[in-house]
Short mmCIF file of N, CA and C in Angstrom, two decimals:
data_model
loop_
_atom_site.label_atom_id
_atom_site.label_comp_id
_atom_site.label_asym_id
_atom_site.label_seq_id
_atom_site.Cartn_x
_atom_site.Cartn_y
_atom_site.Cartn_z
N MET A 288 68.83 -23.21 307.01
CA MET A 288 69.01 -22.19 307.49
C MET A 288 68.50 -20.88 307.30
N SER A 289 68.04 -20.18 308.28
CA SER A 289 67.21 -19.31 308.26
C SER A 289 67.75 -17.77 308.08
N LEU A 290 67.73 -17.10 307.28
CA LEU A 290 68.12 -15.60 306.95
C LEU A 290 67.23 -14.53 307.78
N PRO A 291 67.91 -13.60 308.24
CA PRO A 291 67.42 -12.78 308.99
C PRO A 291 66.07 -11.65 308.02
N PRO A 292 65.29 -10.98 308.61
CA PRO A 292 64.36 -9.81 307.72
C PRO A 292 64.95 -9.14 307.16
N CYS A 293 64.53 -8.43 306.22
CA CYS A 293 65.12 -7.40 305.47
C CYS A 293 65.01 -5.95 306.55
N PRO A 294 66.25 -5.41 306.63
CA PRO A 294 66.25 -4.32 307.52
C PRO A 294 65.50 -3.29 306.98
N ASN A 295 65.18 -2.93 305.68
CA ASN A 295 64.26 -1.80 305.39
C ASN A 295 62.87 -2.26 305.56
N CYS A 296 62.08 -3.19 304.96
CA CYS A 296 60.84 -3.29 304.81
C CYS A 296 60.44 -4.80 305.77
N GLN A 297 61.53 -5.17 306.47
CA GLN A 297 61.34 -6.51 307.32
C GLN A 297 60.47 -7.67 306.64
N SER A 298 60.79 -7.88 304.95
CA SER A 298 60.21 -9.03 304.51
C SER A 298 60.85 -10.26 304.61
N GLU A 299 60.05 -11.33 304.96
CA GLU A 299 61.07 -12.50 305.31
C GLU A 299 61.30 -13.26 304.17
N TYR A 300 61.33 -12.71 302.83
CA TYR A 300 61.57 -13.59 301.65
C TYR A 300 62.87 -13.20 301.20
N VAL A 301 63.86 -13.18 301.93
CA VAL A 301 65.38 -12.68 301.75
C VAL A 301 65.99 -13.94 301.08
N TYR A 302 66.86 -13.76 300.27
CA TYR A 302 67.85 -14.63 299.72
C TYR A 302 69.25 -13.96 299.59
N GLN A 303 69.98 -15.31 299.47
CA GLN A 303 71.31 -14.83 299.66
C GLN A 303 72.19 -14.71 298.15
N ASP A 304 72.71 -13.80 298.03
CA ASP A 304 73.67 -13.80 296.93
C ASP A 304 74.99 -13.39 296.99
N GLN A 305 76.08 -14.14 296.97
CA GLN A 305 77.14 -14.76 297.64
C GLN A 305 77.68 -13.84 298.79
N ALA A 306 77.93 -12.95 299.39
CA ALA A 306 78.33 -12.42 300.51
C ALA A 306 77.11 -11.41 300.96
N ASN A 307 76.20 -10.69 300.15
CA ASN A 307 75.26 -10.32 300.39
C ASN A 307 74.06 -10.74 300.68
N LEU A 308 73.04 -10.22 301.31
CA LEU A 308 71.32 -10.79 301.25
C LEU A 308 70.63 -9.38 300.21
N VAL A 309 69.72 -10.34 299.85
CA VAL A 309 69.40 -9.37 298.99
C VAL A 309 67.45 -9.74 299.50
N CYS A 310 66.87 -8.24 299.29
CA CYS A 310 65.31 -8.59 299.43
C CYS A 310 64.73 -8.49 298.23
N PRO A 311 63.86 -9.38 297.51
CA PRO A 311 63.04 -9.16 296.28
C PRO A 311 61.81 -8.40 296.54
N GLU A 312 61.63 -7.72 297.45
CA GLU A 312 60.25 -6.46 297.65
C GLU A 312 60.95 -5.36 297.36
N CYS A 313 61.90 -5.10 298.07
CA CYS A 313 62.23 -3.50 298.02
C CYS A 313 64.03 -3.41 297.48
N ALA A 314 64.43 -4.56 297.04
CA ALA A 314 65.76 -4.45 296.22
C ALA A 314 66.39 -3.82 297.11
N HIS A 315 66.54 -4.09 298.27
CA HIS A 315 67.72 -3.70 299.31
C HIS A 315 68.66 -4.82 299.26
N GLU A 316 70.27 -4.49 299.07
CA GLU A 316 71.03 -5.35 299.29
C GLU A 316 72.12 -5.18 300.75
N TRP A 317 72.49 -5.92 301.26
CA TRP A 317 73.18 -5.62 302.74
C TRP A 317 74.11 -6.65 302.72
N ASN A 318 75.17 -6.27 303.13
CA ASN A 318 76.37 -7.73 304.02
C ASN A 318 75.87 -7.83 305.51
N PRO A 319 75.57 -9.12 305.61
CA PRO A 319 75.30 -8.95 307.38
C PRO A 319 76.16 -8.78 308.26
N ALA A 320 77.79 -9.24 307.61
CA ALA A 320 78.76 -9.08 308.71
C ALA A 320 79.09 -7.85 308.99
N GLU A 321 78.52 -6.59 307.86
CA GLU A 321 79.05 -5.50 307.93
C GLU A 321 77.65 -4.71 309.11
N VAL A 322 76.68 -5.21 308.80
CA VAL A 322 75.79 -4.96 309.82
C VAL A 322 75.97 -4.98 311.48
N ALA A 323 76.49 -5.85 311.23
CA ALA A 323 76.91 -6.65 313.11
C ALA A 323 78.13 -6.01 313.24
N ALA A 324 78.84 -5.42 312.27
CA ALA A 324 79.99 -4.66 312.99
C ALA A 324 79.42 -3.27 313.33
N GLU A 325 78.59 -2.58 312.47
CA GLU A 325 77.71 -1.46 312.76
C GLU A 325 77.13 -1.03 314.06
N GLU A 326 76.83 -2.30 314.38
CA GLU A 326 75.70 -2.12 315.62
C GLU A 326 76.51 -2.19 317.03
N THR A 327 77.55 -2.46 316.91
CA THR A 327 78.57 -2.45 317.99
C THR A 327 78.71 -1.06 318.63
N ILE A 328 78.54 -0.50 319.82
CA ILE A 328 78.26 0.52 320.07
C ILE A 328 79.86 1.05 320.90
N VAL A 329 80.35 2.17 320.49
CA VAL A 329 81.68 2.54 320.84
C VAL A 329 81.44 3.47 322.13
N MET A 330 81.87 3.14 323.52
CA MET A 330 81.70 4.05 324.47
C MET A 330 82.86 3.90 325.13
N LYS A 331 83.34 5.67 325.42
CA LYS A 331 84.92 5.75 325.85
C LYS A 331 84.62 6.44 327.30
N ASP A 332 85.42 6.02 327.94
CA ASP A 332 85.53 6.87 329.50
C ASP A 332 86.04 8.06 329.45
N VAL A 333 86.65 8.83 330.62
CA VAL A 333 86.72 10.31 330.55
C VAL A 333 88.37 10.31 329.94
N ASN A 334 89.14 9.40 330.14
CA ASN A 334 90.44 9.61 329.42
C ASN A 334 90.51 9.08 328.10
N GLY A 335 89.12 8.73 327.30
CA GLY A 335 89.28 8.37 325.88
C GLY A 335 89.66 6.65 325.88
N ILE A 336 89.19 6.18 326.70
CA ILE A 336 89.96 4.68 326.57
C ILE A 336 88.44 3.93 326.41
N LEU A 337 88.56 2.79 325.55
CA LEU A 337 87.11 2.18 325.12
C LEU A 337 86.78 1.64 326.27
N LEU A 338 85.80 1.20 326.65
CA LEU A 338 84.99 0.83 327.36
C LEU A 338 84.33 -0.57 327.04
N GLN A 339 84.31 -1.70 327.63
CA GLN A 339 83.39 -3.01 326.99
C GLN A 339 82.77 -3.60 328.50
N GLU A 340 81.86 -4.55 328.11
CA GLU A 340 81.04 -5.21 328.98
C GLU A 340 81.95 -5.79 329.82
N GLY A 341 81.96 -5.99 331.07
CA GLY A 341 82.98 -6.85 331.87
C GLY A 341 84.08 -6.24 332.47
N ASP A 342 84.23 -4.54 331.87
CA ASP A 342 85.37 -3.43 332.31
C ASP A 342 85.02 -3.38 333.98
N LYS A 343 85.99 -3.00 334.73
CA LYS A 343 85.81 -2.35 336.20
C LYS A 343 86.00 -1.00 335.98
N VAL A 344 85.24 -0.42 336.53
CA VAL A 344 85.82 1.19 336.49
C VAL A 344 85.71 1.89 337.67
N THR A 345 86.35 3.23 337.78
CA THR A 345 85.96 3.50 339.00
C THR A 345 85.61 5.25 338.58
N PHE A 346 84.88 5.92 339.87
CA PHE A 346 84.22 7.01 339.60
C PHE A 346 85.38 8.13 339.86
N ILE A 347 85.38 9.32 338.93
CA ILE A 347 86.24 10.30 339.05
C ILE A 347 85.84 11.46 339.84
N LYS A 348 84.46 11.35 340.46
CA LYS A 348 83.89 12.66 341.30
C LYS A 348 82.92 11.75 342.22
N ASP A 349 82.54 12.55 343.15
CA ASP A 349 81.37 12.44 344.21
C ASP A 349 80.15 12.50 343.36
N LEU A 350 79.07 11.20 343.32
CA LEU A 350 77.77 11.29 342.20
C LEU A 350 76.73 11.32 343.53
N LYS A 351 75.72 12.04 343.25
CA LYS A 351 74.64 12.02 344.03
C LYS A 351 73.66 10.84 343.27
N VAL A 352 73.10 10.14 344.38
CA VAL A 352 72.02 9.47 343.50
C VAL A 352 70.57 9.81 343.53
N LYS A 353 70.08 9.74 342.05
CA LYS A 353 68.71 10.47 342.14
C LYS A 353 67.49 9.90 343.11
N GLY A 354 66.76 10.64 344.02
CA GLY A 354 65.99 10.11 344.62
C GLY A 354 66.21 9.22 346.07
N SER A 355 67.04 9.55 346.56
CA SER A 355 68.07 9.20 347.57
C SER A 355 69.00 10.11 348.39
N SER A 356 69.42 9.69 349.61
CA SER A 356 70.25 10.53 350.24
C SER A 356 71.85 9.99 349.99
N LEU A 357 71.70 9.05 349.06
CA LEU A 357 72.90 8.36 349.02
C LEU A 357 74.16 8.96 347.97
N VAL A 358 75.38 9.22 348.37
CA VAL A 358 76.53 9.97 347.49
C VAL A 358 77.39 8.55 347.30
N LEU A 359 77.61 8.64 345.93
CA LEU A 359 78.82 7.45 345.60
C LEU A 359 79.82 8.30 345.57
N LYS A 360 80.95 7.95 346.18
CA LYS A 360 82.24 8.71 346.50
C LYS A 360 83.40 8.44 345.44
N ILE A 361 84.38 9.13 345.39
CA ILE A 361 85.39 8.99 344.26
C ILE A 361 85.90 7.96 344.63
N GLY A 362 86.35 7.44 343.29
CA GLY A 362 87.15 6.31 343.64
C GLY A 362 86.05 4.91 344.20
N THR A 363 85.03 4.81 344.06
CA THR A 363 84.10 3.81 344.27
C THR A 363 84.22 3.24 342.93
N LYS A 364 84.31 1.64 343.21
CA LYS A 364 84.52 0.90 341.73
C LYS A 364 83.16 0.23 341.45
N ALA A 365 83.31 -0.23 339.99
CA ALA A 365 82.00 -0.71 339.61
C ALA A 365 81.99 -1.58 338.37
N VAL A 366 81.35 -2.53 337.93
CA VAL A 366 81.46 -3.48 336.94
C VAL A 366 80.58 -3.30 335.88
N ILE A 367 80.58 -3.11 334.51
CA ILE A 367 79.67 -2.79 333.41
C ILE A 367 79.35 -4.00 333.15
N LYS A 368 77.96 -4.19 333.19
CA LYS A 368 77.35 -5.25 332.66
C LYS A 368 76.63 -5.16 331.31
N ARG A 369 76.00 -3.88 331.00
CA ARG A 369 75.84 -3.85 329.63
C ARG A 369 76.19 -2.06 329.25
N ILE A 370 76.37 -1.75 327.96
CA ILE A 370 76.65 -0.38 327.43
C ILE A 370 75.22 -0.46 326.68
N PHE A 371 74.76 0.92 326.79
CA PHE A 371 73.49 1.34 326.12
C PHE A 371 74.08 2.48 324.86
N GLU A 372 73.44 2.85 324.13
CA GLU A 372 73.61 4.34 323.21
C GLU A 372 72.79 5.13 323.81
N GLY A 373 73.09 6.26 324.31
CA GLY A 373 72.25 7.32 324.79
C GLY A 373 72.85 8.71 325.26
N LYS A 374 72.16 9.61 325.70
CA LYS A 374 72.22 10.62 325.85
C LYS A 374 72.96 10.69 327.42
N ASP A 375 72.26 10.20 328.29
CA ASP A 375 72.48 9.94 329.63
C ASP A 375 72.34 8.69 330.23
N HIS A 376 73.57 8.18 331.04
CA HIS A 376 73.34 6.90 331.93
C HIS A 376 73.73 5.75 330.69
N GLN A 377 74.77 5.82 330.19
CA GLN A 377 75.13 5.08 329.31
C GLN A 377 75.50 3.32 329.58
N LEU A 378 75.89 3.39 330.84
CA LEU A 378 76.47 2.52 331.63
C LEU A 378 75.48 1.70 332.59
N ASP A 379 75.24 0.23 332.72
CA ASP A 379 74.37 -0.57 333.32
C ASP A 379 75.52 -1.10 334.28
N CYS A 380 75.65 -0.62 335.49
CA CYS A 380 76.57 -1.26 336.34
C CYS A 380 76.49 -1.94 337.85
N LYS A 381 77.42 -2.78 338.07
CA LYS A 381 77.22 -3.27 339.33
C LYS A 381 78.10 -2.48 340.27
N VAL A 382 77.78 -1.74 341.26
CA VAL A 382 78.51 -0.53 342.05
C VAL A 382 78.75 -1.32 343.44
N ASP A 383 79.99 -1.21 343.89
CA ASP A 383 80.19 -1.78 345.29
C ASP A 383 79.24 -0.98 346.39
N GLY A 384 78.56 -1.48 346.96
CA GLY A 384 77.99 -1.17 348.28
C GLY A 384 77.20 -0.58 347.55
N ALA A 385 76.42 -0.44 346.55
CA ALA A 385 75.29 0.31 346.14
C ALA A 385 74.43 -0.59 345.29
N GLY A 386 74.84 -1.69 344.73
CA GLY A 386 73.94 -2.77 343.79
C GLY A 386 74.01 -2.12 342.63
N ASP A 387 72.97 -2.40 341.56
CA ASP A 387 72.80 -1.88 340.10
C ASP A 387 72.38 -0.62 339.87
N MET A 388 73.08 0.12 338.96
CA MET A 388 72.67 1.53 338.79
C MET A 388 73.41 1.89 337.55
N MET A 389 72.53 2.64 336.82
CA MET A 389 73.00 3.25 335.24
C MET A 389 73.49 4.59 335.85
N ILE A 390 75.00 4.50 334.79
CA ILE A 390 75.84 5.79 335.16
C ILE A 390 76.12 6.41 333.87
N THR A 391 76.74 7.55 333.68
CA THR A 391 77.11 8.46 332.71
C THR A 391 78.32 7.84 332.54
N ALA A 392 78.91 7.88 331.22
CA ALA A 392 80.30 7.21 330.80
C ALA A 392 81.52 8.30 331.10
N GLN A 393 80.89 9.41 330.95
CA GLN A 393 82.12 10.65 331.37
C GLN A 393 82.35 10.71 332.89
N PHE A 394 81.81 10.19 333.59
CA PHE A 394 82.05 10.06 335.10
C PHE A 394 83.14 8.92 335.42
N VAL A 395 83.43 8.13 334.66
CA VAL A 395 84.32 6.94 335.26
C VAL A 395 85.53 6.95 334.45
N LYS A 396 86.54 6.35 335.02
CA LYS A 396 87.74 5.79 334.22
C LYS A 396 88.12 4.35 334.38
N LYS A 397 88.50 3.92 333.53
CA LYS A 397 88.95 2.39 333.34
C LYS A 397 89.76 1.97 334.64
N ALA A 398 89.57 1.20 335.44
CA ALA A 398 90.57 0.74 336.21
C ALA A 398 91.41 -0.28 336.23
#
């Protein structure tokens, strides 16, 4: 069984002590189940509903596409492929009639 490296020092000499993993080089202890739970990204739409990958969303306003004359109209539907943590463009979506695009979560609502 291969254990993940230490998140502090990236040491590969990690050992398991009951539910925790321990790094002998920097003495860092962590629970791998808690680390996995912390890494999930919480993203909400304009109404405060949690968004997940695979959800269908609808635009709440007309959006201009940068570098193009294309305007995505209100009510256009999209499917979320991936969710990213960031200031702008958190949702990687497949938009009906426009293809793949990055969209800000505050401009969509869950369909």
